[in-house]
Amino acid sequence: MSLSDPIADMLTRVRNAGRVGKPEVTIASSKACRGVAAVLKEEGFISDFDCIEDDKQGLLKIRLKYTPAGDHIINEIQRSSTPGRRMYCGVDDLPKVLGGMGISILSTSKGILSDRQCRKENIGGELICTVS
């Protein structure tokens, strides 16, 4: 089965697993999904992720992060740019999610980066998703 939007599938699986309190979620691996997972780990929204090789495209196992009270760290994760509607932002137009408490994830010429890294490197790109 081929997916038309593997990033949206990844975000939905992470969102649903967090709502029911699963410790980890497994998704189909792709370069874009690995980039998004790396940004989520770097920004502290997930604990860790592993790439598992199989005879197909591979799997990505993401370990979710919870507060001491048991609440999911990610309150909201939304896909911004879709295959049918691409959204591009210059460095001056990058959205501030929750006044800087959340992040935006962008696909740039230097790879998949958070909005903080984009501002630091002064580059814009395609707005993949927002996380808070």
XYZ file of N, CA and C in Angstrom:
396
model
N 0.836 -1.180 0.000
C 0.000 0.000 0.000
C 0.876 1.238 0.000
N 0.643 2.134 -0.914
C 1.428 3.359 -0.961
C 0.620 4.500 -0.342
N 1.322 5.349 0.342
C 0.688 6.504 0.959
C 0.962 7.737 0.118
N -0.014 8.581 -0.033
C 0.206 9.807 -0.796
C 0.892 10.864 0.057
N 0.767 10.767 1.386
C 1.391 11.747 2.277
C 1.945 11.044 3.517
N 3.181 10.529 3.464
C 3.737 9.796 4.607
C 3.964 10.669 5.840
N 4.210 11.968 5.655
C 4.408 12.843 6.813
C 3.106 13.016 7.580
N 1.982 13.192 6.875
C 0.684 13.305 7.540
C 0.350 12.016 8.282
N 0.692 10.875 7.691
C 0.471 9.592 8.357
C 1.302 9.512 9.637
N 2.547 9.950 9.581
C 3.417 9.940 10.759
C 2.850 10.827 11.867
N 2.451 12.044 11.516
C 1.917 12.966 12.514
C 0.636 12.437 13.144
N -0.222 11.817 12.339
C -1.465 11.249 12.862
C -1.177 10.094 13.806
N -0.225 9.243 13.461
C 0.114 8.120 14.338
C 0.704 8.597 15.655
N 1.558 9.611 15.620
C 2.136 10.169 16.852
C 1.041 10.800 17.706
N 0.149 11.552 17.073
C -0.949 12.202 17.792
C -1.850 11.161 18.462
N -2.244 10.123 17.714
C -3.136 9.103 18.259
C -2.465 8.274 19.351
N -1.193 7.917 19.165
C -0.482 7.143 20.184
C -0.334 7.942 21.470
N -0.109 9.242 21.351
C 0.001 10.092 22.536
C -1.309 10.219 23.286
N -2.407 10.245 22.558
C -3.718 10.373 23.195
C -4.087 9.149 24.017
N -3.649 7.965 23.580
C -3.993 6.748 24.321
C -2.877 6.299 25.254
N -1.759 7.038 25.290
C -0.703 6.749 26.250
C 0.265 5.647 25.857
N 0.424 5.390 24.572
C 1.368 4.366 24.123
C 2.797 4.842 24.365
N 3.707 3.944 24.750
C 5.098 4.358 24.968
C 5.870 4.596 23.674
N 5.473 3.921 22.597
C 6.164 4.095 21.318
C 5.209 3.819 20.168
N 5.611 4.294 18.986
C 4.805 4.107 17.781
C 5.754 3.757 16.642
N 5.313 2.868 15.759
C 6.117 2.439 14.623
C 5.450 2.911 13.338
N 6.251 3.521 12.471
C 5.741 4.022 11.203
C 6.682 3.614 10.080
N 6.218 3.733 8.846
C 7.063 3.467 7.685
C 8.105 4.575 7.585
N 9.338 4.191 7.328
C 10.439 5.146 7.304
C 10.566 5.816 5.943
N 10.921 7.077 5.971
C 11.289 7.819 4.770
C 12.271 8.897 5.215
N 12.963 9.486 4.269
C 13.947 10.508 4.600
C 13.281 11.707 5.279
N 12.119 12.099 4.796
C 11.397 13.227 5.373
C 10.919 12.913 6.795
N 10.405 11.708 7.015
C 9.936 11.322 8.349
C 11.098 11.255 9.339
N 12.247 10.758 8.891
C 13.426 10.737 9.765
C 13.858 12.153 10.115
N 13.763 13.076 9.163
C 14.110 14.471 9.436
C 13.173 15.117 10.435
N 11.879 14.871 10.289
C 10.896 15.415 11.225
C 11.124 14.827 12.613
N 11.384 13.521 12.697
C 11.647 12.876 13.989
C 12.911 13.439 14.635
N 13.934 13.725 13.843
C 15.172 14.285 14.388
C 14.925 15.676 14.981
N 14.104 16.492 14.306
C 13.781 17.819 14.832
C 12.958 17.692 16.107
N 11.981 16.780 16.134
C 11.165 16.584 17.344
C 12.028 16.137 18.527
N 13.014 15.285 18.264
C 13.916 14.842 19.336
C 14.799 15.990 19.809
N 15.345 16.741 18.878
C 16.227 17.854 19.214
C 15.505 18.924 20.029
N 14.240 19.156 19.726
C 13.454 20.171 20.423
C 12.798 19.636 21.700
N 12.929 18.335 21.988
C 12.442 17.778 23.246
C 11.003 17.309 23.244
N 10.409 17.083 22.082
C 9.022 16.635 22.024
C 8.892 15.116 22.049
N 9.944 14.379 21.688
C 9.957 12.918 21.794
C 11.235 12.498 22.504
N 11.243 11.297 23.073
C 12.427 10.815 23.776
C 13.533 10.415 22.819
N 13.196 9.573 21.848
C 14.203 9.068 20.920
C 13.493 8.399 19.750
N 14.267 8.051 18.718
C 13.726 7.290 17.608
C 14.830 6.399 17.058
N 14.431 5.267 16.479
C 15.359 4.308 15.884
C 14.883 3.971 14.481
N 15.850 3.765 13.592
C 15.554 3.289 12.246
C 15.778 1.792 12.225
N 14.750 1.034 11.870
C 14.820 -0.420 11.825
C 14.787 -0.838 10.366
N 15.830 -1.519 9.936
C 15.904 -1.971 8.550
C 15.108 -3.266 8.389
N 14.371 -3.365 7.313
C 13.698 -4.601 6.945
C 13.876 -4.786 5.440
N 13.224 -5.767 4.862
C 13.423 -6.047 3.442
C 12.680 -5.073 2.532
N 11.951 -4.124 3.112
C 11.230 -3.124 2.328
C 11.900 -1.765 2.507
N 11.147 -0.766 2.901
C 11.703 0.574 3.050
C 12.211 0.866 4.449
N 11.942 0.021 5.399
C 12.381 0.223 6.771
C 11.268 0.787 7.634
N 11.506 0.750 8.927
C 10.545 1.253 9.898
C 11.217 2.285 10.788
N 10.420 3.163 11.337
C 10.878 4.186 12.255
C 10.124 3.980 13.559
N 10.853 3.678 14.634
C 10.227 3.468 15.937
C 10.470 4.715 16.777
N 9.389 5.405 17.120
C 9.470 6.659 17.871
C 9.000 6.411 19.299
N 9.854 6.765 20.267
C 9.492 6.661 21.675
C 8.962 8.016 22.144
N 7.729 8.010 22.607
C 7.043 9.238 22.983
C 7.452 9.685 24.378
N 7.217 10.965 24.654
C 7.615 11.568 25.920
C 6.364 12.054 26.649
N 6.326 11.829 27.952
C 5.184 12.217 28.771
C 5.646 13.003 29.987
N 4.749 13.808 30.550
C 5.041 14.554 31.774
C 4.992 13.593 32.957
N 5.487 14.002 34.137
C 5.370 13.132 35.321
C 3.924 12.787 35.674
N 2.985 13.654 35.296
C 1.567 13.384 35.555
C 0.968 12.429 34.530
N 1.728 12.089 33.490
C 1.246 11.153 32.486
C 0.642 11.786 31.251
N 0.724 13.108 31.141
C 0.188 13.801 29.963
C 1.225 13.804 28.853
N 0.743 13.731 27.605
C 1.628 13.744 26.447
C 2.267 15.125 26.310
N 3.560 15.169 26.003
C 4.280 16.434 25.849
C 3.705 17.238 24.680
N 3.346 16.556 23.606
C 2.812 17.237 22.426
C 1.323 17.480 22.625
N 0.946 18.755 22.779
C -0.471 19.094 22.924
C -1.177 19.087 21.583
N -0.501 19.627 20.569
C -1.113 19.734 19.252
C -0.020 19.600 18.197
N -0.296 18.816 17.170
C 0.625 18.670 16.049
C -0.221 18.691 14.782
N 0.033 19.677 13.908
C -0.809 19.881 12.734
C 0.036 19.955 11.472
N -0.429 19.311 10.431
C 0.203 19.378 9.118
C -0.184 20.694 8.471
N 0.789 21.445 8.002
C 0.502 22.738 7.380
C 0.482 22.627 5.864
N 1.563 22.155 5.277
C 1.672 22.029 3.835
C 1.259 20.617 3.444
N 0.398 20.496 2.459
C -0.062 19.188 2.014
C 0.327 19.005 0.547
N 0.229 17.791 0.008
C 0.548 17.618 -1.410
C -0.329 18.455 -2.332
N -1.542 18.773 -1.919
C -2.438 19.569 -2.746
C -2.327 21.063 -2.518
N -1.692 21.455 -1.415
C -1.558 22.878 -1.093
C -0.239 23.103 -0.370
N 0.762 23.504 -1.107
C 2.078 23.757 -0.533
C 2.111 25.148 0.085
N 2.749 25.250 1.252
C 2.885 26.537 1.942
C 4.369 26.827 2.120
N 4.798 27.956 1.609
C 6.197 28.357 1.714
C 6.291 29.628 2.547
N 7.358 29.727 3.340
C 7.565 30.885 4.199
C 8.995 31.377 4.047
N 9.143 32.687 3.938
C 10.458 33.284 4.016
C 10.866 33.388 5.471
N 12.095 33.725 5.721
C 12.572 33.777 7.101
C 11.821 34.840 7.915
N 11.363 35.907 7.270
C 10.623 36.957 7.982
C 9.164 36.583 8.232
N 8.652 35.588 7.507
C 7.245 35.189 7.622
C 7.034 33.933 8.456
N 8.069 33.415 9.107
C 7.931 32.171 9.875
C 6.969 32.384 11.036
N 5.985 31.489 11.203
C 5.019 31.667 12.290
C 5.630 31.339 13.643
N 5.220 32.096 14.662
C 5.614 31.791 16.040
C 4.472 31.006 16.667
N 4.728 29.768 17.016
C 3.704 28.887 17.577
C 3.672 29.100 19.088
N 2.512 29.439 19.610
C 2.302 29.730 21.038
C 3.308 30.747 21.564
N 3.581 31.767 20.768
C 4.497 32.824 21.190
C 5.924 32.342 21.402
N 6.321 31.300 20.697
C 7.676 30.776 20.819
C 7.779 29.517 21.663
N 6.681 29.089 22.291
C 6.716 27.870 23.113
C 6.631 26.611 22.259
N 6.064 26.722 21.082
C 5.999 25.604 20.150
C 6.986 25.825 19.017
N 6.981 24.905 18.059
C 7.898 25.033 16.932
C 7.158 24.821 15.617
N 7.767 25.339 14.569
C 7.360 25.026 13.200
C 8.486 24.205 12.599
N 8.145 23.227 11.779
C 9.146 22.399 11.114
C 9.078 22.707 9.632
N 10.243 23.026 9.045
C 10.316 23.426 7.646
C 11.267 22.533 6.873
N 10.962 22.344 5.602
C 11.859 21.668 4.686
C 12.601 22.755 3.917
N 13.913 22.818 4.094
C 14.716 23.874 3.488
C 15.758 23.267 2.561
N 16.550 24.124 1.957
C 17.644 23.654 1.111
C 18.752 23.009 1.936
N 18.755 23.235 3.246
C 19.746 22.633 4.137
C 19.176 21.456 4.918
N 18.029 20.947 4.499
C 17.398 19.811 5.167
C 16.172 20.246 5.946
N 15.669 19.357 6.773
C 14.483 19.652 7.582
C 14.951 20.279 8.887
N 14.465 21.493 9.154
C 14.917 22.280 10.299
C 13.730 22.848 11.070
N 13.977 23.217 12.327
C 12.967 23.911 13.114
C 13.000 25.392 12.761
N 11.955 26.118 13.176
C 11.908 27.553 12.870
C 13.045 28.302 13.549
N 13.479 27.842 14.719
C 14.600 28.491 15.416
C 15.885 28.382 14.604
N 16.130 27.191 14.058
C 17.320 26.989 13.239
C 17.235 27.797 11.947
N 16.040 27.904 11.370
C 15.870 28.683 10.139
C 16.155 30.160 10.384
N 15.683 30.681 11.514
C 15.964 32.080 11.825
C 17.459 32.294 12.042
N 18.095 31.332 12.693
C 19.532 31.432 12.962
C 20.344 31.399 11.667
N 19.936 30.551 10.719
C 20.659 30.420 9.456
C 20.108 31.336 8.366
N 19.042 32.092 8.688
C 18.447 33.077 7.779
C 17.977 32.442 6.464
N 17.211 31.327 6.586
C 16.644 30.687 5.400
C 15.175 30.355 5.647
N 14.421 30.291 4.583
C 13.014 29.904 4.647
C 12.823 28.588 3.920
N 11.584 28.166 3.770
C 11.307 26.927 3.073
C 9.849 26.549 3.138
N 9.575 25.261 2.887
C 8.209 24.767 2.924
C 7.824 24.437 4.360
N 6.724 24.993 4.817
C 6.244 24.787 6.186
C 5.574 23.415 6.255
N 6.223 22.455 6.909
C 5.702 21.094 6.987
C 4.607 20.985 8.035
N 4.932 21.373 9.282
C 3.947 21.244 10.359
C 4.284 22.183 11.511
N 3.331 22.321 12.427
C 3.537 23.080 13.659
C 3.281 22.151 14.832
N 4.070 22.323 15.892
C 3.986 21.470 17.074
C 3.938 22.359 18.303
N 3.024 22.054 19.217
C 2.969 22.784 20.475
C 2.645 21.839 21.614
